[in-house]
């Protein structure tokens, strides 16, 4: 696959060399971070250095960073562990948040979103005012399918005024845009290593000190009792190294936005009816969720794969399904149109040539199978 073009970085991205090196070094350490002897202390130091890097990426204090197995566990721990029986979530959230919310006794309440998938903060305020059951609100910082960025600071303000806790899934946002814990003002923030160039199987929940959290699993009391079990210390070492590299690379990541915009412009010149989901909102610079009029997303993904180009139809967790994603459904998207959407997501190692190769393949496929006046262009 050396000549293949990978444009599915929101599903998972290439492990950064710094992260791979950190994992290898940590694997050579034999100690358990909880052991008091020298081997254990060495492993503990590796773990705590990683915690510092992760905390620095979002400008928080190390004491608030609880390592988990990834974003899925972090979201579950936040929503199911915070003790609130009413959970308000946007329909565009990742499955891990939606399903965790549905598992809470009081059930999940949907926060309305507009056609770009942006939450309606006034509607949230009304929902909170209508019921004084202790609540937690969960609104992601950036969407995995469209890249749309949510007004999380405004959500936190409204929710706190009503006495609710706030969780935000920042799995897709970190390393792609600057994320500042204090500016967001949330109580809990989910992070994942493998979306920023670290290994899969490591992540974190950042928790404000005042939040009393019940662990989902019981055991030896690691991570100050909030996430028990021997830490994945090599994976976490990779997470820390990836966080440092991602922080250093934020400017480079921002530059992907103009490349993405040029691509969308060129596609719309070929196919004026091509729709960019979330195009009216602020988006991550790397993500484009775009339709090819008349060609099912599944067909596009398979055809592009044969041409050596990897993209995704909806989120990776639901790829392969012909039905439209729950994100598009929540946005009120037209089913026929949304069935023709693919996600193109660049990463830290994407190149101009990758996008050029993708565009030429996209144009050729549209010329063969697409509908509309410009299909023959
Ligand atoms: N949240 C979002 C927005 C995601 O995109 C993902 C992964 O696709 C997750 C959570 C889950 O993270 P992890 O794969 O680390 O469990």
Coordinates of C-alpha atoms and ligand atoms in Angstrom, one line a residue:
X1 CA 0.0 0.0 0.0
X2 CA 3.0 2.3 -0.3
X3 CA 1.6 4.2 -3.3
X4 CA -1.9 4.3 -1.8
X5 CA -3.4 7.6 -0.8
X6 CA -4.9 7.6 2.7
X7 CA -7.5 10.2 3.3
X8 CA -9.4 8.6 6.2
X9 CA -7.5 10.3 9.1
X10 CA -10.6 10.9 11.1
X11 CA -11.0 7.1 11.4
X12 CA -7.4 6.8 12.6
X13 CA -4.2 8.5 11.6
X14 CA -0.7 7.3 10.9
X15 CA 1.3 6.8 14.1
X16 CA 3.9 9.6 14.3
X17 CA 7.5 8.6 14.4
X18 CA 7.9 10.3 17.8
X19 CA 5.0 8.2 19.2
X20 CA 6.4 4.9 17.8
X21 CA 9.8 5.7 19.3
X22 CA 8.2 6.5 22.7
X23 CA 6.1 3.2 22.6
X24 CA 9.3 1.2 21.8
X25 CA 11.2 2.8 24.7
X26 CA 8.4 2.3 27.2
X27 CA 8.0 -1.4 26.1
X28 CA 11.6 -1.9 27.1
X29 CA 10.8 -0.7 30.6
X30 CA 9.8 -3.7 32.8
X31 CA 8.2 -2.0 35.8
X32 CA 4.6 -1.6 36.8
X33 CA 4.0 2.2 37.4
X34 CA 2.4 1.3 40.8
X35 CA 5.4 -0.5 42.1
X36 CA 7.6 1.3 44.5
X37 CA 11.0 -0.1 43.4
X38 CA 13.2 1.5 40.8
X39 CA 11.7 -0.3 37.8
X40 CA 8.3 0.8 38.9
X41 CA 9.4 4.4 39.4
X42 CA 10.9 4.5 36.0
X43 CA 7.6 3.4 34.4
X44 CA 5.8 5.9 36.6
X45 CA 8.0 8.7 35.4
X46 CA 7.2 7.7 31.7
X47 CA 3.5 7.8 32.6
X48 CA 3.7 11.1 34.3
X49 CA 5.7 12.7 31.5
X50 CA 3.0 11.6 29.1
X51 CA 0.4 13.1 31.4
X52 CA 2.2 16.4 31.3
X53 CA 2.2 16.4 27.5
X54 CA -1.4 15.6 27.3
X55 CA -2.3 18.2 29.9
X56 CA -0.2 20.8 28.0
X57 CA -2.0 20.1 24.7
X58 CA -5.2 21.4 26.2
X59 CA -3.8 23.8 28.8
X60 CA -4.9 21.9 31.9
X61 CA -3.5 20.7 35.1
X62 CA -1.9 17.2 35.2
X63 CA -4.1 16.2 38.2
X64 CA -7.2 16.4 36.1
X65 CA -6.0 14.0 33.4
X66 CA -7.3 10.4 33.9
X67 CA -5.9 7.9 31.4
X68 CA -8.4 5.5 29.8
X69 CA -8.4 3.0 27.0
X70 CA -9.6 5.6 24.5
X71 CA -12.3 8.0 23.6
X72 CA -15.1 5.4 23.9
X73 CA -14.2 4.6 27.5
X74 CA -13.7 8.3 28.4
X75 CA -17.2 9.2 27.1
X76 CA -18.8 6.3 28.9
X77 CA -17.0 7.2 32.1
X78 CA -18.0 10.8 31.9
X79 CA -21.7 10.2 31.2
X80 CA -22.3 7.0 33.2
X81 CA -20.0 7.9 36.0
X82 CA -21.0 11.4 36.8
X83 CA -24.2 10.4 38.7
X84 CA -26.6 12.6 36.7
X85 CA -29.9 10.8 35.7
X86 CA -30.8 13.2 32.9
X87 CA -28.5 13.3 29.9
X88 CA -28.9 15.9 27.1
X89 CA -27.0 15.1 23.9
X90 CA -27.0 16.3 20.4
X91 CA -28.1 13.7 17.8
X92 CA -24.8 14.3 15.9
X93 CA -22.7 12.9 18.7
X94 CA -20.5 9.9 18.3
X95 CA -22.1 6.5 19.0
X96 CA -20.1 6.1 22.2
X97 CA -21.8 9.2 23.7
X98 CA -25.3 8.5 22.4
X99 CA -25.2 4.9 23.6
X100 CA -23.8 5.8 27.0
X101 CA -26.6 8.4 27.3
X102 CA -29.2 5.9 26.4
X103 CA -27.8 3.5 29.1
X104 CA -28.5 6.0 31.9
X105 CA -31.7 5.3 33.7
X106 CA -33.3 8.7 32.9
X107 CA -32.6 8.1 29.2
X108 CA -31.2 10.5 26.6
X109 CA -32.8 13.8 25.6
X110 CA -32.0 15.1 22.2
X111 CA -30.7 18.7 21.8
X112 CA -31.8 20.1 18.4
X113 CA -29.2 20.9 15.8
X114 CA -29.5 23.1 12.6
X115 CA -28.9 22.0 9.0
X116 CA -25.2 22.3 9.5
X117 CA -25.4 20.1 12.6
X118 CA -24.7 23.0 15.1
X119 CA -26.5 22.7 18.4
X120 CA -29.2 25.2 19.2
X121 CA -28.0 26.7 22.5
X122 CA -31.4 28.5 23.1
X123 CA -33.2 25.2 22.7
X124 CA -30.8 23.6 25.2
X125 CA -31.6 26.4 27.7
X126 CA -35.3 25.7 27.3
X127 CA -34.8 21.9 27.7
X128 CA -32.8 22.5 30.9
X129 CA -35.4 25.0 32.3
X130 CA -38.2 22.5 31.7
X131 CA -37.0 19.9 34.1
X132 CA -34.9 20.3 37.3
X133 CA -33.7 16.7 37.4
X134 CA -29.9 16.8 37.9
X135 CA -28.5 16.7 34.4
X136 CA -25.4 16.3 32.4
X137 CA -25.0 17.9 28.9
X138 CA -22.7 16.3 26.3
X139 CA -21.8 18.2 23.2
X140 CA -18.8 17.3 21.1
X141 CA -16.2 19.9 20.2
X142 CA -15.9 18.7 16.6
X143 CA -17.8 16.2 14.6
X144 CA -16.1 13.1 13.2
X145 CA -18.1 13.0 9.9
X146 CA -18.5 16.7 9.0
X147 CA -15.8 18.4 11.1
X148 CA -18.3 20.9 12.3
X149 CA -17.2 22.7 15.4
X150 CA -19.7 23.2 18.2
X151 CA -20.1 26.3 20.4
X152 CA -19.0 24.4 23.5
X153 CA -18.1 27.4 25.6
X154 CA -21.7 28.8 25.1
X155 CA -23.2 25.4 25.8
X156 CA -21.2 25.2 29.1
X157 CA -22.3 28.6 30.2
X158 CA -26.0 27.8 29.6
X159 CA -25.7 24.4 31.2
X160 CA -23.9 25.6 34.3
X161 CA -26.4 28.4 34.8
X162 CA -29.0 25.6 35.0
X163 CA -26.8 23.5 37.4
X164 CA -25.9 20.9 34.9
X165 CA -22.6 19.3 34.4
X166 CA -21.0 19.5 30.9
X167 CA -19.0 16.8 29.0
X168 CA -17.4 17.4 25.6
X169 CA -16.0 14.8 23.3
X170 CA -12.9 16.5 21.9
X171 CA -11.5 13.3 20.3
X172 CA -11.6 14.8 16.8
X173 CA -10.7 18.4 17.8
X174 CA -7.4 18.0 19.6
X175 CA -4.3 18.3 17.5
X176 CA -6.5 19.7 14.7
X177 CA -7.4 23.1 16.2
X178 CA -6.2 24.8 19.4
X179 CA -8.2 23.5 22.4
X180 CA -8.1 25.3 25.7
X181 CA -9.6 23.7 28.7
X182 CA -10.2 27.0 30.5
X183 CA -11.8 28.7 27.5
X184 CA -14.2 25.8 27.0
X185 CA -15.3 25.8 30.6
X186 CA -16.5 22.2 30.6
X187 CA -16.3 19.8 33.5
X188 CA -15.2 16.7 31.5
X189 CA -13.4 16.4 28.2
X190 CA -12.7 13.1 26.3
X191 CA -9.5 12.6 24.3
X192 CA -8.1 9.7 22.2
X193 CA -4.5 9.0 21.2
X194 CA -5.0 7.3 17.8
X195 CA -6.6 10.4 16.2
X196 CA -3.5 12.5 16.8
X197 CA -0.8 10.0 15.8
X198 CA -0.5 7.9 18.9
X199 CA -1.4 4.3 19.2
X200 CA -5.0 3.0 19.5
X201 CA -6.0 1.8 23.0
X202 CA -5.0 5.0 24.9
X203 CA -7.0 8.0 25.7
X204 CA -8.0 10.3 28.6
X205 CA -10.9 11.9 30.4
X206 CA -10.0 15.3 31.7
X207 CA -12.1 15.9 34.9
X208 CA -12.5 19.1 36.9
X209 CA -11.5 18.4 40.5
X210 CA -14.9 19.2 41.9
X211 CA -16.7 16.5 39.8
X212 CA -17.4 13.4 41.9
X213 CA -17.0 10.5 39.5
X214 CA -17.9 6.8 40.1
X215 CA -15.5 4.4 38.3
X216 CA -17.1 2.1 35.8
X217 CA -14.8 -0.8 36.8
X218 CA -13.5 -1.7 40.2
X219 CA -10.0 -2.8 41.2
X220 CA -6.7 -1.7 42.4
X221 CA -7.5 2.0 42.5
X222 CA -5.1 3.3 39.8
X223 CA -5.6 6.8 38.3
X224 CA -6.7 8.0 41.8
X225 CA -9.5 5.5 41.8
X226 CA -11.2 7.0 38.8
X227 CA -10.0 4.5 36.2
X228 CA -8.7 1.4 37.9
X229 CA -6.5 -1.3 36.3
X230 CA -2.8 -1.3 35.5
X231 CA -2.2 1.6 33.1
X232 CA -1.3 0.9 29.4
X233 CA 2.0 2.6 30.0
X234 CA 3.6 2.0 26.6
X235 CA 0.4 3.2 24.8
X236 CA 0.2 6.2 27.1
X237 CA 3.9 7.0 26.4
X238 CA 2.9 7.1 22.7
X239 CA -0.1 9.3 23.5
X240 CA 2.2 11.8 25.3
X241 CA 4.7 11.9 22.5
X242 CA 1.9 12.3 19.9
X243 CA 0.3 15.1 22.0
X244 CA 3.6 17.0 22.0
X245 CA 4.1 16.5 18.3
X246 CA 0.5 17.4 17.5
X247 CA 0.8 20.6 19.6
X248 CA 4.0 21.6 17.6
X249 CA 2.2 20.8 14.4
X250 CA -1.0 22.9 15.0
X251 CA 0.0 25.6 12.5
X252 CA 0.7 23.0 9.8
X253 CA -2.7 21.5 10.5
X254 CA -4.5 24.8 10.1
X255 CA -2.9 25.1 6.6
X256 CA -4.8 22.0 5.5
X257 CA -7.9 24.2 5.5
X258 CA -7.0 26.1 2.3
X259 CA -6.1 22.8 0.5
X260 CA -9.5 21.4 1.6
X261 CA -11.3 24.6 0.4
X262 CA -9.6 24.5 -3.0
X263 CA -10.6 20.8 -3.4
X264 CA -14.3 21.6 -2.6
X265 CA -14.2 24.5 -5.0
X266 CA -12.8 22.4 -7.8
X267 CA -15.4 19.6 -7.1
X268 CA -18.2 22.1 -7.3
X269 CA -16.9 23.4 -10.6
X270 CA -17.2 19.9 -12.0
X271 CA -20.4 19.1 -10.2
X272 CA -22.3 22.2 -9.1
X273 CA -24.9 20.1 -7.2
X274 CA -22.2 18.5 -5.0
X275 CA -23.1 19.4 -1.4
X276 CA -20.7 20.0 1.4
X277 CA -22.2 19.0 4.7
X278 CA -21.6 21.6 7.5
X279 CA -20.2 24.0 4.9
X280 CA -22.1 26.9 6.5
X281 CA -20.4 26.4 9.9
X282 CA -16.9 26.5 11.3
X283 CA -15.2 23.2 10.5
X284 CA -12.0 21.4 11.3
X285 CA -9.5 22.3 8.6
X286 CA -8.9 18.7 7.5
X287 CA -12.5 17.4 7.0
X288 CA -14.7 17.4 4.0
X289 CA -18.0 15.6 3.9
X290 CA -19.1 15.9 0.3
X291 CA -21.6 14.3 -2.1
X292 CA -21.1 13.0 -5.6
X293 CA -24.5 13.6 -7.2
X294 CA -26.0 10.3 -8.4
X295 CA -23.3 8.0 -7.0
X296 CA -23.9 6.0 -3.8
X297 CA -21.2 6.6 -1.2
X298 CA -20.6 2.8 -1.0
X299 CA -19.9 2.8 -4.8
X300 CA -17.5 5.7 -4.4
X301 CA -15.6 4.2 -1.5
X302 CA -15.2 0.9 -3.4
X303 CA -14.2 2.6 -6.7
X304 CA -11.8 4.9 -5.0
X305 CA -10.3 2.0 -3.1
X306 CA -9.7 0.2 -6.4
X307 CA -7.8 3.3 -7.5
X308 CA -5.7 3.1 -4.3
X309 CA -7.5 5.9 -2.4
X310 CA -8.9 5.4 1.1
X311 CA -11.9 7.5 2.1
X312 CA -14.9 6.8 4.2
X313 CA -18.6 6.8 3.9
X314 CA -19.9 8.3 7.1
X315 CA -17.9 7.4 10.2
X316 CA -15.6 4.5 10.2
X317 CA -17.7 2.6 12.8
X318 CA -20.7 2.6 10.4
X319 CA -18.8 2.3 7.0
X320 CA -20.2 -0.4 4.8
X321 CA -23.8 0.6 5.6
X322 CA -25.8 2.0 2.8
X323 CA -28.3 3.7 5.1
X324 CA -27.4 7.3 5.9
X325 CA -25.5 8.0 9.0
X326 CA -27.2 9.2 12.2
X327 CA -25.3 12.4 11.9
X328 CA -26.8 13.2 8.5
X329 CA -30.2 12.1 9.8
X330 CA -30.0 14.5 12.8
X331 CA -29.1 17.3 10.5
X332 CA -32.3 16.7 8.6
X333 CA -30.4 15.7 5.4
X334 CA -32.3 14.5 2.4
X335 CA -31.8 10.7 2.4
X336 CA -31.1 10.4 -1.4
X337 CA -28.6 13.2 -1.3
X338 CA -26.9 12.0 1.9
X339 CA -26.5 8.5 0.5
X340 CA -24.0 10.0 -1.9
X341 CA -21.8 11.6 0.8
X342 CA -18.2 10.5 1.5
X343 CA -15.8 11.9 4.1
X344 CA -12.4 13.0 3.0
X345 CA -10.1 13.6 6.0
X346 CA -6.5 14.7 5.7
X347 CA -3.9 14.1 8.4
X348 CA -0.6 15.3 9.6
X349 CA 1.3 13.5 6.8
X350 CA -1.1 14.3 3.9
X351 CA 0.3 16.0 0.8
X352 CA -0.9 18.2 -2.0
X353 CA -0.3 15.2 -4.3
X354 CA -2.7 13.1 -2.2
X355 CA -5.5 15.6 -2.8
X356 CA -4.6 16.0 -6.5
X357 CA -4.8 12.2 -7.0
X358 CA -8.1 12.1 -5.1
X359 CA -9.6 14.9 -7.2
X360 CA -8.6 13.3 -10.5
X361 CA -10.1 10.0 -9.4
X362 CA -13.3 11.7 -8.1
X363 CA -13.7 13.6 -11.4
X364 CA -13.2 10.4 -13.5
X365 CA -15.8 8.5 -11.4
X366 CA -18.3 11.4 -11.6
X367 CA -17.8 11.5 -15.4
X368 CA -18.6 7.8 -15.6
X369 CA -21.4 7.4 -13.1
X370 CA -22.5 10.9 -11.9
X371 CA -25.7 12.6 -12.7
X372 CA -26.3 16.2 -13.7
X373 CA -25.3 18.4 -16.7
X374 CA -21.7 18.5 -15.7
X375 CA -21.3 14.7 -15.4
X376 CA -19.6 14.7 -18.8
X377 CA -17.2 17.6 -18.1
Ligands
LIG1 N1 -15.5 10.3 19.7 C1 -15.4 10.6 18.4 C2 -15.9 11.9 17.9 C3 -14.7 9.7 17.5 O1 -14.5 10.1 16.3 C4 -14.3 8.5 18.0 C5 -13.6 7.5 17.1 O2 -14.0 7.3 16.0 C6 -14.5 8.2 19.4 C7 -15.1 9.1 20.2 C8 -14.0 6.9 20.0 O3 -12.6 7.0 20.3 P1 -11.8 5.6 20.5 O4 -11.6 5.0 19.1 O5 -10.5 6.1 21.1 O6 -12.5 4.8 21.4

